[in-house]
Tab-separated table of C-alpha atoms in Angstrom:
chain	number	residue	atom	x	y	z
K	1	MET	CA	42.856	27.857	0.703
K	2	SER	CA	39.332	27.475	-0.129
K	3	MET	CA	37.937	24.810	-2.635
K	4	PRO	CA	34.642	26.188	-3.921
K	5	LEU	CA	33.759	23.028	-5.767
K	6	PHE	CA	32.783	21.667	-2.497
K	7	ALA	CA	32.741	24.764	-0.496
K	8	PRO	CA	29.992	27.285	-1.768
K	9	THR	CA	30.224	29.653	1.245
K	10	LYS	CA	33.815	30.732	0.162
K	11	GLY	CA	35.243	32.350	-2.733
K	12	PHE	CA	38.685	33.105	-4.033
K	13	SER	CA	40.632	35.888	-2.735
K	14	LEU	CA	40.375	37.792	-6.039
K	15	SER	CA	38.791	41.466	-6.107
K	16	ALA	CA	36.314	42.421	-8.872
K	17	LEU	CA	39.037	44.779	-10.207
K	18	THR	CA	41.553	42.049	-10.806
K	19	SER	CA	39.017	39.648	-12.347
K	20	ALA	CA	38.065	42.689	-14.901
K	21	LEU	CA	41.493	43.325	-15.685
K	22	LEU	CA	42.549	39.474	-16.247
K	23	LEU	CA	39.588	39.212	-18.451
K	24	LEU	CA	41.587	41.368	-20.988
K	25	SER	CA	44.318	38.338	-21.220
K	26	CYS	CA	42.027	36.238	-22.835
K	27	SER	CA	42.547	35.494	-26.466
K	28	THR	CA	41.054	38.393	-28.667
K	29	LEU	CA	40.338	35.569	-31.241
K	30	ALA	CA	37.862	34.058	-28.875
K	31	ALA	CA	34.215	34.307	-29.769
K	32	GLU	CA	32.401	35.513	-26.555
K	33	LEU	CA	28.730	34.212	-26.298
K	34	PRO	CA	26.252	35.043	-23.742
K	35	GLU	CA	24.467	32.376	-21.692
K	36	SER	CA	21.202	33.261	-23.552
K	37	HIS	CA	22.512	31.628	-26.519
K	38	PHE	CA	22.269	28.216	-24.872
K	39	GLN	CA	19.835	25.930	-23.194
K	40	THR	CA	19.645	26.418	-19.233
K	41	LYS	CA	17.202	25.286	-16.584
K	42	PRO	CA	17.109	25.686	-12.744
K	43	VAL	CA	17.468	22.225	-11.003
K	44	GLY	CA	17.647	22.662	-7.311
K	45	TYR	CA	19.883	23.953	-4.430
K	46	GLY	CA	23.322	23.244	-4.048
K	47	LEU	CA	24.501	21.651	-7.163
K	48	TYR	CA	27.884	20.021	-7.482
K	49	GLU	CA	29.276	17.373	-9.730
K	50	LEU	CA	27.905	15.920	-12.829
K	51	ALA	CA	27.989	12.471	-14.412
K	52	PHE	CA	26.565	11.481	-17.889
K	53	ASP	CA	25.421	8.009	-18.322
K	54	GLY	CA	25.545	7.230	-22.053
K	55	GLU	CA	24.044	3.916	-21.682
K	56	ASN	CA	20.601	5.318	-20.531
K	57	ASN	CA	21.069	8.802	-21.895
K	58	THR	CA	20.751	10.564	-18.380
K	59	LEU	CA	22.626	13.176	-16.759
K	60	PHE	CA	23.164	12.802	-13.019
K	61	ALA	CA	23.687	15.972	-10.885
K	62	ALA	CA	24.788	15.698	-7.089
K	63	SER	CA	23.551	18.137	-4.801
K	64	THR	CA	23.785	19.367	-1.381
K	65	PRO	CA	20.582	21.443	-0.481
K	66	SER	CA	21.554	22.863	2.795
K	67	PHE	CA	24.450	22.957	5.234
K	68	ALA	CA	22.352	23.880	8.209
K	69	LYS	CA	22.555	21.755	11.218
K	70	GLY	CA	20.456	18.640	11.080
K	71	LYS	CA	19.951	18.877	7.390
K	72	ASN	CA	22.281	16.325	6.398
K	73	THR	CA	20.806	14.630	3.394
K	74	GLY	CA	21.499	14.990	-0.361
K	75	ILE	CA	19.550	14.840	-3.621
K	76	VAL	CA	20.929	13.287	-6.938
K	77	TYR	CA	18.909	14.551	-9.821
K	78	ARG	CA	18.214	12.438	-12.760
K	79	VAL	CA	18.087	14.754	-15.787
K	80	ASN	CA	16.973	14.391	-19.175
K	81	PRO	CA	19.874	15.548	-21.119
K	82	ALA	CA	17.849	16.463	-24.221
K	83	THR	CA	15.374	19.042	-22.079
K	84	LEU	CA	17.202	19.499	-18.767
K	85	ALA	CA	14.112	18.405	-17.186
K	86	THR	CA	14.494	16.509	-13.951
K	87	ASP	CA	13.092	12.884	-14.223
K	88	ALA	CA	13.696	11.850	-10.663
K	89	ASN	CA	15.018	12.752	-7.372
K	90	ILE	CA	17.229	10.246	-5.812
K	91	GLN	CA	17.503	11.137	-1.836
K	92	THR	CA	20.841	10.134	-0.217
K	93	GLN	CA	21.216	9.923	3.421
K	94	ARG	CA	24.478	11.908	3.489
K	95	ARG	CA	25.103	15.271	1.569
K	96	ALA	CA	26.141	14.687	-2.031
K	97	PHE	CA	29.249	16.375	-3.714
K	98	ALA	CA	31.419	14.352	-6.015
K	99	THR	CA	30.430	11.838	-8.544
K	100	ALA	CA	31.937	8.665	-10.465
K	101	LEU	CA	29.629	6.446	-12.799
K	102	ASP	CA	30.032	2.867	-13.728
K	103	GLU	CA	27.583	2.891	-16.874
K	104	GLN	CA	28.060	-0.999	-17.193
K	105	ARG	CA	27.424	-2.028	-13.805
K	106	HIS	CA	24.558	0.635	-13.225
K	107	LEU	CA	26.363	2.003	-10.231
K	108	LEU	CA	26.842	5.718	-9.255
K	109	TYR	CA	29.298	6.567	-6.613
K	110	ILE	CA	28.671	9.668	-4.520
K	111	GLY	CA	31.292	11.496	-2.409
K	112	ASN	CA	30.040	12.446	0.852
K	113	THR	CA	32.690	15.233	1.565
K	114	VAL	CA	31.565	16.411	5.068
K	115	ASP	CA	31.108	12.669	6.157
K	116	GLY	CA	34.523	11.373	4.882
K	117	SER	CA	32.519	8.711	3.062
K	118	VAL	CA	31.195	7.252	-0.406
K	119	THR	CA	27.640	6.305	-1.097
K	120	VAL	CA	26.810	3.579	-3.705
K	121	ILE	CA	23.633	4.193	-5.685
K	122	ASP	CA	21.917	1.753	-8.184
K	123	THR	CA	21.196	3.638	-11.047
K	124	GLN	CA	18.193	1.578	-12.187
K	125	THR	CA	16.312	1.657	-9.140
K	126	GLY	CA	17.675	4.698	-7.369
K	127	LYS	CA	18.250	2.716	-4.263
K	128	GLU	CA	21.395	3.202	-1.908
K	129	LEU	CA	23.127	-0.010	-1.872
K	130	ALA	CA	25.928	0.975	0.709
K	131	THR	CA	27.809	3.737	2.379
K	132	ILE	CA	31.568	3.039	2.484
K	133	GLN	CA	33.232	5.164	5.454
K	134	LEU	CA	36.851	6.200	4.640
K	135	ASP	CA	37.779	8.537	7.199
K	136	GLU	CA	37.653	6.887	10.725
K	137	SER	CA	39.035	9.657	12.704
K	138	VAL	CA	37.668	9.756	16.438
K	139	LYS	CA	38.480	13.472	16.993
K	140	GLU	CA	37.078	16.238	14.913
K	141	ASP	CA	40.265	18.025	14.645
K	142	GLN	CA	41.651	15.014	12.925
K	143	PHE	CA	38.975	14.522	10.472
K	144	THR	CA	39.753	14.353	6.655
K	145	PRO	CA	37.035	15.148	4.293
K	146	THR	CA	36.795	13.273	0.772
K	147	ARG	CA	37.109	15.445	-2.372
K	148	GLU	CA	37.617	13.891	-5.841
K	149	MET	CA	37.011	10.436	-6.983
K	150	VAL	CA	38.253	8.628	-10.080
K	151	LEU	CA	36.871	5.205	-10.990
K	152	ASP	CA	39.054	2.377	-12.649
K	153	LYS	CA	36.193	0.374	-14.194
K	154	LYS	CA	38.565	-2.274	-15.671
K	155	ASN	CA	40.166	-3.158	-12.308
K	156	GLN	CA	37.204	-2.411	-10.130
K	157	ARG	CA	38.975	0.215	-8.050
K	158	LEU	CA	37.696	3.728	-6.781
K	159	TYR	CA	40.231	6.303	-5.774
K	160	VAL	CA	39.225	8.951	-3.461
K	161	SER	CA	41.489	11.933	-2.492
K	162	GLY	CA	41.337	12.842	1.342
K	163	THR	CA	42.053	16.673	1.588
K	164	ALA	CA	44.055	17.577	4.732
K	165	LYS	CA	47.488	19.066	5.633
K	166	LYS	CA	48.673	15.475	5.623
K	167	GLY	CA	46.662	14.174	2.645
K	168	VAL	CA	45.817	10.835	1.999
K	169	LEU	CA	44.210	8.903	-0.985
K	170	TRP	CA	41.912	6.036	-0.279
K	171	VAL	CA	41.537	2.942	-2.511
K	172	ILE	CA	38.080	1.254	-2.670
K	173	ASP	CA	37.650	-2.306	-4.014
K	174	THR	CA	34.258	-1.618	-5.820
K	175	ALA	CA	33.324	-5.308	-6.371
K	176	ASN	CA	33.293	-6.008	-2.501
K	177	ARG	CA	32.443	-2.350	-1.576
K	178	LYS	CA	35.500	-2.087	0.994
K	179	LYS	CA	38.055	0.281	1.506
K	180	ILE	CA	41.367	-1.742	0.869
K	181	ALA	CA	44.075	0.960	1.214
K	182	THR	CA	44.942	4.307	2.607
K	183	LEU	CA	47.827	5.881	0.871
K	184	SER	CA	49.597	8.295	2.966
K	185	ASN	CA	52.503	10.725	1.902
K	186	MET	CA	50.173	12.522	-0.636
K	187	GLY	CA	51.399	15.915	0.220
K	188	GLU	CA	49.337	18.919	1.356
K	189	TYR	CA	45.740	18.820	0.479
K	190	PRO	CA	45.503	16.463	-2.584
K	191	THR	CA	42.685	17.409	-4.775
K	192	GLY	CA	42.175	16.482	-8.424
K	193	MET	CA	43.145	13.060	-9.935
K	194	ALA	CA	43.204	11.609	-13.501
K	195	LEU	CA	43.653	7.954	-14.443
K	196	ASP	CA	45.388	6.203	-17.234
K	197	SER	CA	44.031	2.873	-16.890
K	198	GLU	CA	45.926	1.351	-19.938
K	199	ARG	CA	49.189	2.328	-18.451
K	200	GLY	CA	48.183	1.594	-14.818
K	201	ARG	CA	49.079	5.020	-13.860
K	202	LEU	CA	46.930	7.524	-11.339
K	203	TYR	CA	47.966	11.268	-11.489
K	204	CYS	CA	47.241	13.436	-8.379
K	205	VAL	CA	47.763	17.040	-7.777
K	206	ASN	CA	47.870	18.787	-4.429
K	207	GLY	CA	48.041	22.104	-2.524
K	208	GLY	CA	51.634	22.064	-2.583
K	209	GLY	CA	51.829	22.248	-6.568
K	210	GLU	CA	52.895	18.885	-6.838
K	211	LEU	CA	51.950	16.301	-9.598
K	212	ILE	CA	52.210	12.913	-8.158
K	213	THR	CA	52.388	9.762	-10.304
K	214	LEU	CA	51.073	6.423	-8.710
K	215	ASP	CA	51.338	2.771	-9.804
K	216	THR	CA	47.571	1.466	-9.751
K	217	ALA	CA	49.001	-2.211	-9.314
K	218	SER	CA	51.261	-1.629	-6.498
K	219	HIS	CA	49.883	1.757	-5.096
K	220	LYS	CA	53.428	2.985	-4.927
K	221	ILE	CA	54.468	6.683	-5.708
K	222	LEU	CA	56.490	6.399	-8.712
K	223	LYS	CA	57.361	10.045	-9.173
K	224	ARG	CA	56.426	13.234	-7.659
K	225	VAL	CA	57.323	16.680	-8.965
K	226	VAL	CA	56.788	20.287	-7.979
K	227	VAL	CA	55.661	21.477	-11.310
K	228	GLU	CA	56.567	25.399	-11.061
K	229	PRO	CA	58.879	25.837	-7.947
K	230	ALA	CA	58.919	29.545	-8.689
K	231	LYS	CA	55.349	30.106	-7.757
K	232	LYS	CA	53.170	29.078	-4.800
K	233	HIS	CA	50.608	26.868	-6.652
K	234	PHE	CA	47.555	25.229	-5.035
K	235	PHE	CA	46.536	22.767	-7.664
K	236	LEU	CA	42.645	22.039	-7.633
K	237	ASN	CA	41.861	20.028	-10.726
K	238	ILE	CA	43.486	17.886	-13.650
K	239	SER	CA	42.377	16.332	-16.771
K	240	LEU	CA	44.407	13.801	-18.962
K	241	ASP	CA	44.981	13.383	-22.488
K	242	SER	CA	46.537	9.934	-21.975
K	243	LYS	CA	47.300	9.666	-25.938
K	244	THR	CA	49.740	12.390	-25.668
K	245	GLY	CA	50.924	12.230	-22.159
K	246	ARG	CA	49.578	15.763	-21.223
K	247	ALA	CA	47.821	17.027	-18.099
K	248	PHE	CA	45.789	20.007	-17.836
K	249	ILE	CA	46.082	21.497	-14.459
K	250	THR	CA	44.096	24.529	-12.770
K	251	ASP	CA	45.164	26.668	-10.005
K	252	PRO	CA	42.067	28.873	-8.783
K	253	ASP	CA	44.262	31.504	-7.190
K	254	LEU	CA	46.570	32.135	-10.281
K	255	PRO	CA	45.733	32.858	-14.089
K	256	LYS	CA	46.589	30.353	-16.862
K	257	VAL	CA	46.005	26.520	-16.933
K	258	LEU	CA	49.393	24.529	-17.063
K	259	VAL	CA	49.787	21.974	-19.733
K	260	VAL	CA	52.126	19.538	-18.110
K	261	ASP	CA	54.071	16.551	-19.542
K	262	VAL	CA	53.238	13.670	-17.068
K	263	ASN	CA	56.534	11.708	-17.901
K	264	SER	CA	58.823	14.472	-17.166
K	265	GLY	CA	56.733	17.071	-15.034
K	266	LYS	CA	57.830	19.843	-17.316
K	267	ILE	CA	55.357	22.543	-18.494
K	268	LEU	CA	54.662	22.170	-22.211
K	269	HIS	CA	52.621	25.365	-22.247
K	270	GLN	CA	50.530	27.839	-20.185
K	271	ILE	CA	47.015	28.441	-21.642
K	272	ASP	CA	46.356	32.088	-21.507
K	273	VAL	CA	43.023	32.303	-19.556
K	274	ILE	CA	42.094	33.754	-16.261
K	275	ASN	CA	41.848	32.174	-12.774
K	276	SER	CA	40.201	28.536	-13.417
K	277	LEU	CA	38.294	25.893	-11.440
K	278	ALA	CA	37.249	22.622	-13.507
K	279	VAL	CA	38.880	21.428	-16.475
K	280	LEU	CA	38.092	18.594	-18.923
K	281	PHE	CA	39.687	17.416	-22.004
K	282	ASN	CA	37.643	16.124	-24.996
K	283	PRO	CA	39.668	13.793	-27.338
K	284	ALA	CA	36.747	13.560	-29.681
K	285	ARG	CA	37.182	17.223	-30.638
K	286	ASN	CA	40.436	17.975	-29.492
K	287	GLU	CA	39.127	20.728	-27.020
K	288	ILE	CA	39.863	21.733	-23.445
K	289	TYR	CA	36.856	23.044	-21.411
K	290	ILE	CA	37.588	25.276	-18.337
K	291	SER	CA	35.212	26.866	-15.819
K	292	HIS	CA	36.128	30.331	-14.462
K	293	ARG	CA	33.943	30.613	-11.292
K	294	GLU	CA	34.550	33.963	-10.270
K	295	ALA	CA	34.695	35.487	-13.767
K	296	LYS	CA	31.410	33.783	-14.540
K	297	ARG	CA	32.544	32.167	-17.747
K	298	ILE	CA	33.409	28.925	-19.519
K	299	SER	CA	36.303	28.698	-21.923
K	300	ILE	CA	36.466	26.307	-24.856
K	301	VAL	CA	40.235	26.042	-25.902
K	302	ASP	CA	41.939	24.117	-28.937
K	303	SER	CA	44.024	21.563	-27.588
K	304	ASN	CA	46.516	21.650	-30.272
K	305	SER	CA	46.999	25.475	-30.558
K	306	TYR	CA	45.968	26.218	-27.140
K	307	GLN	CA	43.979	29.202	-28.370
K	308	VAL	CA	40.642	30.051	-26.751
K	309	LYS	CA	37.900	29.565	-29.388
K	310	ASN	CA	34.897	30.506	-27.595
K	311	SER	CA	34.220	32.181	-24.223
K	312	ILE	CA	30.584	31.678	-22.747
K	313	THR	CA	29.554	34.107	-20.230
K	314	THR	CA	27.031	33.066	-17.369
K	315	THR	CA	25.028	34.937	-15.018
K	316	ALA	CA	26.122	33.035	-11.977
K	317	LEU	CA	29.184	30.752	-11.168
K	318	PRO	CA	30.110	27.804	-13.189
K	319	ASN	CA	31.341	24.975	-11.345
K	320	SER	CA	31.429	21.287	-12.765
K	321	LEU	CA	31.587	19.963	-16.355
K	322	ALA	CA	30.500	16.745	-18.088
K	323	LEU	CA	30.410	15.555	-21.453
K	324	SER	CA	27.912	13.631	-23.455
K	325	ALA	CA	29.154	10.182	-24.618
K	326	ASP	CA	29.699	11.227	-28.106
K	327	GLY	CA	31.661	14.258	-26.897
K	328	ASN	CA	29.463	16.601	-28.696
K	329	THR	CA	27.641	18.391	-25.912
K	330	LEU	CA	29.078	19.881	-22.846
K	331	PHE	CA	27.014	20.368	-19.645
K	332	ALA	CA	27.996	22.445	-16.731
K	333	SER	CA	26.364	23.271	-13.086
K	334	ILE	CA	26.034	26.635	-12.490
K	335	LYS	CA	25.807	27.813	-8.873
K	336	GLN	CA	24.544	30.805	-7.307
K	337	SER	CA	26.536	33.299	-5.145
K	338	LYS	CA	26.586	33.370	-1.249
K	339	GLU	CA	24.036	36.218	-1.302
K	340	GLU	CA	21.600	34.381	-3.736
K	341	MET	CA	22.021	30.551	-2.930
K	342	GLU	CA	19.189	30.631	-0.607
K	343	LYS	CA	16.891	32.564	-2.896
K	344	LYS	CA	17.610	31.122	-6.376
K	345	GLN	CA	18.170	27.638	-7.591
K	346	ASP	CA	21.338	26.509	-9.201
K	347	TYR	CA	21.001	25.470	-12.754
K	348	LEU	CA	22.473	23.726	-15.612
K	349	ILE	CA	23.570	24.974	-19.005
K	350	LYS	CA	23.891	22.729	-22.246
K	351	ILE	CA	26.300	23.849	-24.933
K	352	ASN	CA	25.971	22.040	-28.350
K	353	LEU	CA	29.547	22.051	-29.386
K	354	GLY	CA	29.023	21.513	-32.815
K	355	GLY	CA	26.949	24.572	-33.168
K	356	LEU	CA	29.566	27.106	-32.212
């Protein structure tokens, strides 16, 4: 199973014909809009996750320009959200993939997937403050890469999924910048996470089709559910509506986004969309945003009716999503295909949600 959010050289096992047929399953009520209707701008090579800094009105974009031997550095682009122009390039000693932002403390956490570590950056100066090593395997065949990160700002904890056959979840004390726990028994290839800081719950999905609930105070697993046992799911990403207790979960190998009750683990609805990658819930507008990498589109879904309101087609492969502080603007990183990735830069698209 490939995870293209952090593995650009591998795609999903989905034929072009299948993709075309699955497109027909999208809601006929959805307005289809081409990328040309929106603001786009090339940024650099190897774009991955985004983070919006509402305090300083800045968009950060993590990138890994090269996977070539000896080229181990990354770049974090500081982007003007109004123009999508790059204001600064922050060089990182290790390749940059995932992002987690603490706006109040002016700290940006960068996941170094292929190094099994996290880099801490001062967003005001652009300087690297620390590198926190998480995987400490001596043997290469025992290495566990980092994947997703979720920040609990209130309790100063950073949770990082370790994606391996016997997956783990690392806990970092962000005040002291130290790893304080390695949680095992996270199932096969734990991937996406979502936090409910008010209730002290962390939700994690994995390649075994499980939704795992953890207590953030004790770090104990409270519940684990195989969400849809009849199907072989490899869950990739999760977004949470903490008010209603709904989780939105993607599986890139199967169509539909699952809407799951986090308390019971039962499926409430299956959103009728094609195979999906990133998912992001927006409580300000009661909308769900979904990227469909191989189909080259982004869906905007009503979170109450689960109908697709708009479908935006892109010329390349949509990857990660981020919202402005007011929830009225959506940003997405768009990656080039394997054939084009060394010829063309990845780019950003800016979608004014109120104008749709």
